[in-house]
Amino acid sequence: MNNEILIEKRDDRIAVITLNRPQALNSINQAMTRALRLAIADLEADPAVDVMIVTGAGERAFCTGIDLKERQTLSDAEAAVFRANELFPMYRELDGRSKPAIAAVFGHTLAGGFELALSCDLIVAAEDVRFGLPEVKWGLIPAAGGCRKLPALIGAARAKELILTASTIDGKEALGAGVINRLVPAGTQMAVAIALASRIAGNMQHAVRGAKRCIDDAVNAWAATRFDMEVSNYCYSSRAVERFGAAPRSQQNEE
């Protein structure tokens, strides 16, 4: 495990995973992806842990998605291998845990960072949160669950509006739409997440995990994401994004 991820195993059967790249708005690079996979496997196998909490370091962002600076250093082939062999499996493994997970989010919670939160079972958000899936601005799609999980939460029409317009929403909008479970004052999201985790950990875990599996099986999105990944891989290799981070078409027309 490296310092891209911090893990705290508490005495109350709760473990906290902290994304620890605040200087990069906790964006996801290769090292963080590998560390997250190890953390998920470790906590899933640890009999002393019943509930996980995922949060971010710093004050500006829970996570802003893929590290675009690192992406610029990778060839299309290298990026494709990373996405297929490490990135998408990390999301599947987080989504497929038997143990409940709570995302404690704040600030910018965007793109793959929003999809990290959606891969958890509950979301506690600070009032300063901004959610969004802006991938279409850059010729990409939210392929790590956003195109499947968000419609399951808020309905297809609302999800299409958010994704196709590359809009962001604040905490009040997210709460009203059913994206999050709790909206709390900034700085209190971890305390509220721990309180929820404690209530879950206090129940019979065979029943908690059984109920979670029943619900997950009913709304499971990952079986359908193969097409999302195919479209996403096409977008990544398209000439339209040869220069990663190119301006949106509307902005290009204005220049």
XYZ file of C-alpha atoms in Angstrom:
255
model
C 0.000 0.000 0.000
C 1.334 3.499 -0.800
C 0.347 6.954 0.398
C -2.059 7.532 -2.501
C -4.588 5.830 -0.206
C -4.826 5.981 3.583
C -6.625 3.264 5.540
C -7.810 3.589 9.123
C -9.196 0.449 10.745
C -11.166 1.617 13.732
C -12.091 -0.329 16.878
C -15.815 -0.051 16.078
C -15.611 -2.420 13.077
C -15.505 0.527 10.671
C -12.679 1.183 8.208
C -12.045 4.529 6.522
C -10.440 4.726 3.072
C -9.110 8.210 2.290
C -8.149 9.266 -1.230
C -4.906 11.070 -0.473
C -3.966 13.290 -3.389
C -5.370 16.655 -2.253
C -2.818 18.557 -4.331
C -4.389 16.939 -7.427
C -7.984 17.212 -6.160
C -7.768 13.497 -5.315
C -7.819 12.622 -9.005
C -7.358 8.952 -9.848
C -3.989 7.900 -11.245
C -2.569 4.449 -11.789
C -0.989 4.257 -8.350
C -4.248 5.234 -6.620
C -6.187 2.693 -8.680
C -3.861 -0.111 -7.640
C -3.919 1.012 -4.014
C -7.711 1.186 -4.001
C -7.973 -2.344 -5.357
C -5.653 -3.611 -2.619
C -7.583 -1.687 0.031
C -10.947 -3.036 -1.106
C -9.652 -6.618 -1.133
C -7.989 -6.205 2.270
C -11.063 -4.754 3.964
C -13.423 -7.207 2.306
C -11.354 -10.087 3.704
C -10.812 -8.603 7.180
C -13.229 -10.193 9.705
C -12.744 -7.197 12.024
C -14.304 -4.807 9.463
C -18.041 -4.673 8.804
C -18.518 -1.274 7.135
C -16.284 0.891 4.926
C -16.296 4.661 4.525
C -14.693 6.272 1.472
C -13.681 9.936 1.675
C -11.059 12.327 0.340
C -8.206 14.339 1.832
C -8.155 18.127 1.773
C -11.002 20.619 1.597
C -11.567 21.263 -2.111
C -12.599 17.939 -3.639
C -13.674 14.429 -2.808
C -12.424 13.322 -6.231
C -12.403 14.862 -9.711
C -12.029 11.660 -11.681
C -9.123 10.496 -13.805
C -5.818 12.348 -13.513
C -5.693 14.076 -16.904
C -2.046 15.067 -16.506
C -1.038 11.434 -16.152
C -3.324 10.493 -19.057
C -1.366 12.849 -21.320
C 1.771 10.823 -20.633
C 0.161 7.544 -21.783
C -0.252 6.318 -25.317
C -3.722 5.239 -26.420
C -2.602 1.617 -26.115
C -1.245 2.134 -22.600
C -4.429 3.937 -21.554
C -6.580 1.143 -22.965
C -4.627 -1.514 -21.051
C -4.854 0.495 -17.819
C -8.586 1.028 -18.178
C -9.371 -2.595 -19.073
C -7.029 -4.299 -16.605
C -7.057 -1.953 -13.620
C -9.468 1.004 -13.696
C -12.734 -0.709 -14.624
C -11.953 -3.719 -12.405
C -11.425 -1.309 -9.489
C -14.921 0.127 -9.949
C -16.405 -3.366 -10.287
C -14.651 -4.508 -7.113
C -15.822 -1.483 -5.145
C -19.344 -1.946 -6.446
C -19.298 -5.697 -5.826
C -18.286 -5.748 -2.151
C -20.328 -7.855 0.228
C -19.788 -5.279 2.997
C -21.667 -1.962 2.998
C -19.783 1.197 2.060
C -20.613 4.849 2.654
C -19.158 7.704 0.610
C -18.496 10.868 2.646
C -18.149 13.506 -0.065
C -17.566 17.244 -0.304
C -16.481 19.901 -2.760
C -15.890 18.786 -6.338
C -17.275 15.267 -6.799
C -17.021 14.893 -10.521
C -16.656 12.363 -13.347
C -14.961 9.202 -12.048
C -15.098 10.679 -8.550
C -18.875 10.880 -8.737
C -18.868 7.300 -10.028
C -16.771 6.256 -7.004
C -19.463 7.701 -4.755
C -22.191 5.992 -6.792
C -20.351 2.680 -6.312
C -20.942 2.952 -2.566
C -24.233 2.028 -0.918
C -24.931 5.345 0.807
C -23.719 8.899 0.164
C -23.354 11.552 2.854
C -22.574 14.927 1.295
C -21.373 18.233 2.694
C -23.332 21.335 1.707
C -20.440 22.584 -0.458
C -20.599 19.545 -2.753
C -20.874 19.799 -6.538
C -21.791 16.654 -8.456
C -21.357 16.183 -12.180
C -20.523 13.812 -15.018
C -18.921 16.217 -17.529
C -17.256 13.606 -19.748
C -19.160 14.511 -22.931
C -17.432 17.906 -22.914
C -14.235 16.066 -23.733
C -15.682 13.535 -26.170
C -15.970 10.774 -23.543
C -18.759 9.085 -21.593
C -19.131 8.216 -17.891
C -18.409 4.522 -18.422
C -17.568 3.438 -14.864
C -21.194 3.109 -13.871
C -22.514 6.653 -14.322
C -24.637 5.836 -17.376
C -26.255 2.943 -15.487
C -26.289 3.862 -11.819
C -27.492 7.446 -12.071
C -30.647 6.579 -14.067
C -31.429 3.859 -11.516
C -31.377 6.512 -8.785
C -33.037 9.510 -10.420
C -34.721 8.204 -13.576
C -33.603 8.233 -17.184
C -34.849 11.727 -18.066
C -33.027 13.501 -15.230
C -29.898 11.429 -15.747
C -29.856 12.194 -19.475
C -30.189 15.907 -18.791
C -27.294 15.867 -16.335
C -25.016 13.706 -18.501
C -25.837 15.081 -21.966
C -25.578 18.724 -20.900
C -22.468 18.064 -18.772
C -24.169 20.005 -15.981
C -23.310 20.033 -12.293
C -25.772 20.030 -9.414
C -25.404 21.156 -5.839
C -26.203 19.242 -2.688
C -29.804 20.421 -2.410
C -30.548 19.326 -5.967
C -28.822 15.994 -5.355
C -30.817 15.385 -2.181
C -34.098 16.304 -3.832
C -33.368 14.041 -6.795
C -32.471 11.067 -4.598
C -28.766 10.930 -5.449
C -27.631 11.208 -1.821
C -28.878 10.039 1.560
C -27.859 12.972 3.750
C -26.883 16.620 3.167
C -24.999 17.992 6.150
C -23.009 21.117 7.095
C -19.524 21.241 5.595
C -17.003 19.485 7.796
C -19.537 17.170 9.450
C -19.848 14.583 6.681
C -17.403 12.168 8.300
C -19.124 12.319 11.687
C -22.500 11.610 10.079
C -21.035 8.821 7.933
C -19.467 7.214 11.007
C -22.780 7.431 12.877
C -24.562 5.684 9.984
C -21.790 3.096 9.721
C -22.063 2.403 13.465
C -25.782 1.732 13.141
C -25.135 -0.689 10.284
C -22.267 -2.388 12.143
C -24.554 -2.865 15.157
C -26.865 -5.175 13.263
C -26.486 -8.869 12.422
C -23.997 -8.855 9.588
C -25.182 -11.979 7.819
C -28.558 -10.243 7.448
C -27.018 -6.881 6.470
C -24.946 -8.487 3.724
C -27.806 -10.681 2.598
C -30.159 -7.704 2.303
C -27.481 -5.702 0.479
C -26.977 -8.518 -2.011
C -30.704 -8.844 -2.642
C -30.989 -5.125 -3.364
C -27.825 -5.075 -5.480
C -28.965 -8.050 -7.534
C -32.269 -6.313 -8.193
C -30.628 -3.165 -9.559
C -27.268 -4.531 -10.690
C -25.813 -2.354 -13.419
C -22.443 -3.936 -14.086
C -23.712 -6.669 -16.356
C -24.808 -3.950 -18.747
C -21.681 -1.801 -18.620
C -19.799 -3.841 -21.222
C -21.359 -1.669 -23.921
C -20.517 1.486 -21.938
C -16.891 0.388 -21.899
C -16.912 -0.328 -25.633
C -18.254 3.153 -26.372
C -15.834 4.706 -23.914
C -12.867 2.906 -25.465
C -13.954 4.166 -28.887
C -14.140 7.721 -27.535
C -10.681 7.448 -26.008
C -9.163 6.269 -29.296
C -11.110 8.732 -31.461
C -9.265 11.434 -33.352
C -11.614 13.900 -31.665
C -9.604 13.558 -28.469
C -6.110 13.233 -29.861
C -5.184 16.204 -27.705
C -6.606 15.121 -24.375
C -8.307 18.026 -22.671
C -9.299 19.766 -25.919
C -11.970 22.439 -25.558
C -15.642 21.524 -25.973
C -17.042 22.066 -29.479
C -19.135 25.044 -28.361
C -16.058 26.712 -26.927
C -13.982 25.923 -30.019
C -16.589 27.655 -32.183
C -16.274 30.773 -30.089
C -12.493 31.001 -30.506
